[in-house]
Amino acid sequence: MDISLETACSLLAQGEVVALPTETVYGLAASMAHPDAVAKIFTLKGRPSNNPLIIHVADLEQIYPYAAVIPPHFTELAASFWPGPLTVVLPIHPHLVPEKIRAGLATAAFRIPQHPLALKVLQSAGPLVMPSANLSGKPSATQAAHVEKDFGSHFPVLEGGACRRGLESTILYHMEGKWRIVRLGSLFPEQFEPLLGYKPPVHQGDKVICPGQLHRHYAPKAQLLINSEFSPAEIGYVLGFSDRNYSDCKIFSLGKSDQPEKIAENLYEALRALDEAKIQRVWVDNDFPQNGLWLTISERLARASCSSPSVL
């Protein structure tokens, strides 16, 4: 259900959950001032309680009261990449952030989104938690129609058009003396090197310290076959590129193979299209570079292909 900016702000003030657009993906927003609304997000999404939420704010000054420590280069990162698709995990004063938001951790994740409508809501409503507006583990919503598909046509959505980034924010965490990427996203490691003097390594670990780390994530019902022993023709369906030839196959196109930004924008829509077409198995073309934004695209496809039923 399409709502106005004023209605979105009013509903949030009343302790309701609404869907808001950002430049990355649509989010389910709830005010930090309403614990019941925060809890409702977990119920709506079917989200595990050990998966922390990102706190979205309108400006940098709203973050400092929560932070127990300001790591090196934080202000420079904020100046360079906010508003934008960067999330930063900071040590916080735990009593200021409800335990459910931070999943019991002594840290919390913060972001200033770039979408003008999201910023206007944040300026009016104050800090909001806002995970992606999709059922937990499924492909994220990059259009208002995706939100309604997951939560029903009567769910309140502030329509903001298609998300121009299409992939979630990159999450940085300062640990062991340097910044590390704990979730790949719309910003890639090379973009931080001029500021930090090094490419932040991608952190590998089993402990969940931020959203997007669960093994099966962003996944359609269809089985994604990556590095498969089968040929595309044997499967009959391909998730691939519009400028490549796949004989005797129906193609679900991500876009042209030399346009990673467009492919990132299209990825979740393509994964959702597989389920709309009731495809059971699809051969995935993963013949592309393993650097820049391609790293995130590769990681999202890998998580979407994970077949483990024990992790949602």
CSV table of C-alpha atoms in Angstrom, one decimal:
chain,number,residue,atom,x,y,z
A,1,MET,CA,0.0,0.0,0.0
A,2,ASP,CA,1.6,3.2,-1.2
A,3,ILE,CA,1.8,5.9,1.6
A,4,SER,CA,2.9,9.5,1.7
A,5,LEU,CA,6.0,10.8,3.5
A,6,GLU,CA,3.8,12.3,6.1
A,7,THR,CA,1.9,9.1,6.7
A,8,ALA,CA,5.2,7.2,7.0
A,9,CYS,CA,6.5,9.5,9.7
A,10,SER,CA,3.1,9.4,11.5
A,11,LEU,CA,3.0,5.6,11.5
A,12,LEU,CA,6.6,5.3,12.8
A,13,ALA,CA,5.8,7.8,15.6
A,14,GLN,CA,2.8,5.5,16.6
A,15,GLY,CA,5.1,2.5,16.8
A,16,GLU,CA,4.3,0.9,13.5
A,17,VAL,CA,6.6,-0.7,10.9
A,18,VAL,CA,6.8,0.7,7.4
A,19,ALA,CA,8.9,0.0,4.3
A,20,LEU,CA,11.2,2.8,3.2
A,21,PRO,CA,13.3,3.1,0.0
A,22,THR,CA,17.1,3.5,0.2
A,23,GLU,CA,19.7,3.7,-2.5
A,24,THR,CA,20.7,0.0,-1.8
A,25,VAL,CA,17.5,-1.9,-1.0
A,26,TYR,CA,14.1,-1.2,0.6
A,27,GLY,CA,14.1,-1.5,4.3
A,28,LEU,CA,11.6,-2.4,7.1
A,29,ALA,CA,11.8,0.6,9.4
A,30,ALA,CA,10.9,0.9,13.1
A,31,SER,CA,11.7,3.7,15.5
A,32,MET,CA,14.3,2.9,18.2
A,33,ALA,CA,11.9,4.6,20.6
A,34,HIS,CA,9.4,1.8,20.2
A,35,PRO,CA,10.7,-1.6,21.4
A,36,ASP,CA,7.5,-3.4,20.3
A,37,ALA,CA,7.9,-2.2,16.7
A,38,VAL,CA,11.5,-3.4,16.7
A,39,ALA,CA,10.4,-6.8,17.9
A,40,LYS,CA,7.7,-6.8,15.2
A,41,ILE,CA,10.4,-6.6,12.5
A,42,PHE,CA,11.9,-9.9,13.7
A,43,THR,CA,8.4,-11.5,13.6
A,44,LEU,CA,7.5,-10.1,10.2
A,45,LYS,CA,10.7,-11.2,8.6
A,46,GLY,CA,11.1,-14.5,10.5
A,47,ARG,CA,14.6,-13.0,11.4
A,48,PRO,CA,16.8,-14.9,13.9
A,49,SER,CA,17.3,-13.1,17.1
A,50,ASN,CA,21.1,-13.4,16.8
A,51,ASN,CA,21.1,-11.2,13.7
A,52,PRO,CA,21.7,-7.6,14.7
A,53,LEU,CA,20.0,-4.6,13.1
A,54,ILE,CA,21.5,-1.5,11.5
A,55,ILE,CA,20.7,1.8,13.0
A,56,HIS,CA,20.0,4.5,10.4
A,57,VAL,CA,20.4,8.1,11.2
A,58,ALA,CA,20.1,11.4,9.4
A,59,ASP,CA,23.5,12.9,10.3
A,60,LEU,CA,26.8,12.1,11.9
A,61,GLU,CA,26.1,13.9,15.2
A,62,GLN,CA,23.4,11.4,16.0
A,63,ILE,CA,25.9,8.6,16.1
A,64,TYR,CA,28.5,10.1,18.6
A,65,PRO,CA,26.3,9.7,21.8
A,66,TYR,CA,26.1,6.0,21.2
A,67,ALA,CA,29.8,5.4,20.5
A,68,ALA,CA,32.1,4.3,23.3
A,69,VAL,CA,35.2,4.5,21.0
A,70,ILE,CA,35.8,6.3,17.7
A,71,PRO,CA,38.3,4.2,15.7
A,72,PRO,CA,41.0,5.8,13.5
A,73,HIS,CA,39.8,7.2,10.2
A,74,PHE,CA,36.2,7.0,11.2
A,75,THR,CA,35.5,10.7,10.6
A,76,GLU,CA,37.3,10.5,7.2
A,77,LEU,CA,35.2,7.5,6.2
A,78,ALA,CA,32.1,9.3,7.2
A,79,ALA,CA,33.0,12.4,5.3
A,80,SER,CA,33.9,10.4,2.1
A,81,PHE,CA,31.1,7.8,2.1
A,82,TRP,CA,28.1,9.2,3.9
A,83,PRO,CA,25.3,9.6,3.0
A,84,GLY,CA,25.8,6.4,1.1
A,85,PRO,CA,26.0,2.6,1.1
A,86,LEU,CA,28.5,2.3,4.0
A,87,THR,CA,27.7,0.8,7.4
A,88,VAL,CA,30.1,1.1,10.2
A,89,VAL,CA,30.2,-1.2,13.3
A,90,LEU,CA,31.2,0.7,16.4
A,91,PRO,CA,31.8,-0.1,20.1
A,92,ILE,CA,28.8,1.4,21.9
A,93,HIS,CA,27.5,2.2,25.4
A,94,PRO,CA,25.3,-0.9,25.7
A,95,HIS,CA,22.7,0.8,27.9
A,96,LEU,CA,21.9,3.2,25.1
A,97,VAL,CA,21.1,0.6,22.4
A,98,PRO,CA,18.4,-2.0,23.2
A,99,GLU,CA,19.8,-5.6,23.4
A,100,LYS,CA,17.5,-6.8,20.7
A,101,ILE,CA,18.9,-4.3,18.2
A,102,ARG,CA,22.5,-5.3,18.8
A,103,ALA,CA,21.8,-9.0,19.4
A,104,GLY,CA,23.5,-8.8,22.8
A,105,LEU,CA,26.7,-7.5,21.4
A,106,ALA,CA,28.8,-4.6,22.7
A,107,THR,CA,28.7,-3.1,19.3
A,108,ALA,CA,26.1,-1.6,17.0
A,109,ALA,CA,26.0,-0.9,13.2
A,110,PHE,CA,25.3,2.6,11.9
A,111,ARG,CA,24.5,4.0,8.5
A,112,ILE,CA,23.4,7.3,6.8
A,113,PRO,CA,21.5,6.4,3.7
A,114,GLN,CA,21.6,8.4,0.5
A,115,HIS,CA,18.0,8.2,-0.7
A,116,PRO,CA,16.3,11.6,-0.3
A,117,LEU,CA,13.0,10.2,1.0
A,118,ALA,CA,14.7,8.0,3.6
A,119,LEU,CA,16.7,11.1,4.8
A,120,LYS,CA,13.5,13.1,5.1
A,121,VAL,CA,11.9,10.4,7.2
A,122,LEU,CA,15.0,10.1,9.4
A,123,GLN,CA,15.1,13.9,9.9
A,124,SER,CA,11.5,13.8,11.2
A,125,ALA,CA,11.3,10.4,13.0
A,126,GLY,CA,14.8,10.2,14.5
A,127,PRO,CA,17.0,7.0,14.4
A,128,LEU,CA,15.4,4.0,12.9
A,129,VAL,CA,16.4,0.3,12.6
A,130,MET,CA,15.9,-0.8,9.1
A,131,PRO,CA,16.8,-4.3,7.8
A,132,SER,CA,16.0,-5.2,4.2
A,133,ALA,CA,12.3,-5.5,3.5
A,134,ASN,CA,12.1,-9.1,2.6
A,135,LEU,CA,11.4,-12.4,4.3
A,136,SER,CA,14.5,-13.6,6.1
A,137,GLY,CA,16.9,-15.5,3.8
A,138,LYS,CA,15.1,-14.5,0.6
A,139,PRO,CA,16.2,-12.0,-2.1
A,140,SER,CA,16.1,-8.4,-0.9
A,141,ALA,CA,13.5,-6.0,-2.2
A,142,THR,CA,14.7,-3.4,-4.7
A,143,GLN,CA,11.2,-2.3,-5.8
A,144,ALA,CA,8.1,-1.5,-3.8
A,145,ALA,CA,6.3,-4.4,-5.6
A,146,HIS,CA,8.8,-6.8,-4.1
A,147,VAL,CA,7.8,-5.6,-0.6
A,148,GLU,CA,4.2,-6.1,-1.3
A,149,LYS,CA,4.9,-9.6,-2.7
A,150,ASP,CA,6.5,-10.6,0.6
A,151,PHE,CA,4.3,-8.8,3.1
A,152,GLY,CA,1.0,-8.3,1.2
A,153,SER,CA,-0.6,-5.4,-0.7
A,154,HIS,CA,-1.9,-3.7,2.4
A,155,PHE,CA,1.6,-3.3,4.0
A,156,PRO,CA,2.6,0.4,4.2
A,157,VAL,CA,5.3,1.2,1.7
A,158,LEU,CA,6.8,4.7,0.9
A,159,GLU,CA,7.3,4.3,-2.9
A,160,GLY,CA,10.7,5.6,-3.9
A,161,GLY,CA,11.3,3.9,-7.2
A,162,ALA,CA,13.8,1.2,-8.0
A,163,CYS,CA,16.9,1.1,-5.8
A,164,ARG,CA,19.8,2.4,-8.0
A,165,ARG,CA,22.5,0.4,-6.2
A,166,GLY,CA,20.6,-2.9,-5.8
A,167,LEU,CA,23.0,-4.4,-3.3
A,168,GLU,CA,23.2,-3.9,0.5
A,169,SER,CA,25.7,-1.5,2.1
A,170,THR,CA,29.2,-2.6,2.7
A,171,ILE,CA,29.9,-3.1,6.5
A,172,LEU,CA,33.2,-2.1,8.0
A,173,TYR,CA,34.5,-3.0,11.5
A,174,HIS,CA,37.8,-1.9,13.1
A,175,MET,CA,39.4,-4.9,14.7
A,176,GLU,CA,42.9,-6.1,15.3
A,177,GLY,CA,44.4,-2.8,14.4
A,178,LYS,CA,42.7,-2.3,11.0
A,179,TRP,CA,39.4,-1.8,9.2
A,180,ARG,CA,37.9,-5.0,7.9
A,181,ILE,CA,35.0,-5.7,5.6
A,182,VAL,CA,32.5,-7.9,7.6
A,183,ARG,CA,29.9,-7.7,4.8
A,184,LEU,CA,30.6,-7.1,1.2
A,185,GLY,CA,28.3,-4.7,-0.4
A,186,SER,CA,27.8,-1.8,-2.9
A,187,LEU,CA,31.2,-0.3,-2.0
A,188,PHE,CA,34.2,-2.6,-2.8
A,189,PRO,CA,37.6,-2.9,-1.1
A,190,GLU,CA,39.6,-0.9,-3.7
A,191,GLN,CA,37.4,2.2,-3.0
A,192,PHE,CA,38.7,2.5,0.6
A,193,GLU,CA,42.4,2.2,-0.2
A,194,PRO,CA,43.1,5.8,-1.1
A,195,LEU,CA,41.7,6.9,2.3
A,196,LEU,CA,43.0,4.1,4.5
A,197,GLY,CA,46.3,3.4,2.7
A,198,TYR,CA,45.3,-0.3,2.4
A,199,LYS,CA,42.5,-2.4,1.0
A,200,PRO,CA,40.5,-3.6,4.0
A,201,PRO,CA,40.5,-7.4,4.1
A,202,VAL,CA,37.3,-9.4,4.0
A,203,HIS,CA,36.8,-10.8,7.4
A,204,GLN,CA,36.1,-14.6,7.6
A,205,GLY,CA,34.5,-15.8,10.8
A,206,ASP,CA,31.7,-17.9,12.2
A,207,LYS,CA,30.5,-15.4,14.8
A,208,VAL,CA,27.6,-13.2,13.6
A,209,ILE,CA,28.7,-9.6,14.3
A,210,CYS,CA,26.6,-7.8,11.6
A,211,PRO,CA,23.7,-8.5,9.2
A,212,GLY,CA,24.2,-10.6,6.1
A,213,GLN,CA,26.6,-13.2,7.6
A,214,LEU,CA,24.2,-16.2,7.8
A,215,HIS,CA,25.2,-18.9,5.3
A,216,ARG,CA,22.0,-19.1,3.4
A,217,HIS,CA,20.9,-15.6,2.4
A,218,TYR,CA,19.4,-13.7,-0.5
A,219,ALA,CA,18.1,-17.1,-1.8
A,220,PRO,CA,15.3,-17.9,-4.2
A,221,LYS,CA,13.4,-21.2,-4.1
A,222,ALA,CA,15.2,-22.2,-7.3
A,223,GLN,CA,18.4,-24.1,-6.9
A,224,LEU,CA,21.4,-22.1,-8.3
A,225,LEU,CA,24.0,-24.3,-10.0
A,226,ILE,CA,27.4,-22.7,-9.7
A,227,ASN,CA,30.4,-24.6,-11.2
A,228,SER,CA,28.1,-27.3,-12.1
A,229,GLU,CA,29.0,-30.6,-13.8
A,230,PHE,CA,26.0,-30.1,-16.0
A,231,SER,CA,26.0,-27.9,-19.1
A,232,PRO,CA,23.6,-25.0,-19.6
A,233,ALA,CA,21.7,-27.0,-22.2
A,234,GLU,CA,21.2,-29.9,-19.9
A,235,ILE,CA,19.6,-27.6,-17.3
A,236,GLY,CA,17.7,-25.5,-19.9
A,237,TYR,CA,17.7,-22.3,-17.8
A,238,VAL,CA,20.5,-19.9,-17.4
A,239,LEU,CA,21.1,-17.0,-15.0
A,240,GLY,CA,23.6,-15.1,-17.2
A,241,PHE,CA,24.4,-12.2,-19.4
A,242,SER,CA,22.6,-10.6,-22.3
A,243,ASP,CA,25.7,-10.4,-24.5
A,244,ARG,CA,26.6,-14.1,-24.3
A,245,ASN,CA,25.1,-17.0,-26.2
A,246,TYR,CA,23.6,-19.9,-24.4
A,247,SER,CA,22.2,-22.3,-27.0
A,248,ASP,CA,18.8,-23.9,-26.4
A,249,CYS,CA,18.3,-22.2,-23.0
A,250,LYS,CA,15.9,-19.7,-21.5
A,251,ILE,CA,18.0,-16.8,-20.2
A,252,PHE,CA,17.3,-14.8,-17.0
A,253,SER,CA,19.5,-11.9,-17.8
A,254,LEU,CA,21.5,-9.9,-15.3
A,255,GLY,CA,22.6,-7.4,-18.0
A,256,LYS,CA,25.7,-7.0,-20.1
A,257,SER,CA,28.8,-8.8,-18.8
A,258,ASP,CA,30.9,-5.6,-18.8
A,259,GLN,CA,28.5,-3.6,-16.6
A,260,PRO,CA,28.9,-4.7,-13.0
A,261,GLU,CA,26.9,-1.7,-11.6
A,262,LYS,CA,23.9,-2.6,-13.7
A,263,ILE,CA,24.2,-6.3,-12.8
A,264,ALA,CA,24.3,-5.4,-9.1
A,265,GLU,CA,21.1,-3.3,-9.7
A,266,ASN,CA,19.4,-6.2,-11.4
A,267,LEU,CA,20.5,-9.2,-9.3
A,268,TYR,CA,17.7,-9.5,-6.8
A,269,GLU,CA,15.0,-8.8,-9.4
A,270,ALA,CA,16.5,-11.7,-11.5
A,271,LEU,CA,16.5,-14.0,-8.5
A,272,ARG,CA,12.9,-13.2,-7.8
A,273,ALA,CA,12.0,-13.7,-11.5
A,274,LEU,CA,13.2,-17.3,-11.2
A,275,ASP,CA,10.6,-18.0,-8.5
A,276,GLU,CA,7.9,-16.1,-10.4
A,277,ALA,CA,8.6,-18.5,-13.3
A,278,LYS,CA,8.6,-21.5,-10.9
A,279,ILE,CA,12.1,-22.5,-12.1
A,280,GLN,CA,13.5,-25.4,-10.0
A,281,ARG,CA,17.1,-25.3,-11.2
A,282,VAL,CA,19.1,-22.8,-13.1
A,283,TRP,CA,22.7,-22.8,-14.4
A,284,VAL,CA,24.6,-19.8,-13.2
A,285,ASP,CA,27.3,-18.1,-15.4
A,286,ASN,CA,30.0,-17.1,-13.0
A,287,ASP,CA,32.7,-16.4,-15.6
A,288,PHE,CA,33.5,-12.9,-14.5
A,289,PRO,CA,36.4,-11.1,-12.6
A,290,GLN,CA,36.9,-11.6,-8.9
A,291,ASN,CA,37.5,-8.0,-8.0
A,292,GLY,CA,35.7,-4.7,-7.5
A,293,LEU,CA,31.9,-5.0,-7.4
A,294,TRP,CA,32.1,-8.4,-8.9
A,295,LEU,CA,33.3,-9.7,-5.5
A,296,THR,CA,30.0,-8.8,-4.0
A,297,ILE,CA,28.0,-10.2,-6.9
A,298,SER,CA,30.0,-13.5,-6.6
A,299,GLU,CA,29.4,-13.6,-2.8
A,300,ARG,CA,25.6,-13.0,-3.2
A,301,LEU,CA,25.3,-15.7,-5.8
A,302,ALA,CA,27.3,-18.1,-3.5
A,303,ARG,CA,25.0,-17.4,-0.5
A,304,ALA,CA,21.9,-17.7,-2.7
A,305,SER,CA,23.1,-21.1,-3.9
A,306,CYS,CA,23.7,-22.5,-0.4
A,307,SER,CA,21.4,-25.5,0.0
A,308,SER,CA,21.7,-26.0,3.8
A,309,PRO,CA,18.2,-26.0,5.3
A,310,SER,CA,19.6,-25.5,8.8
A,311,VAL,CA,20.5,-21.8,8.4
A,312,LEU,CA,17.9,-19.2,7.5
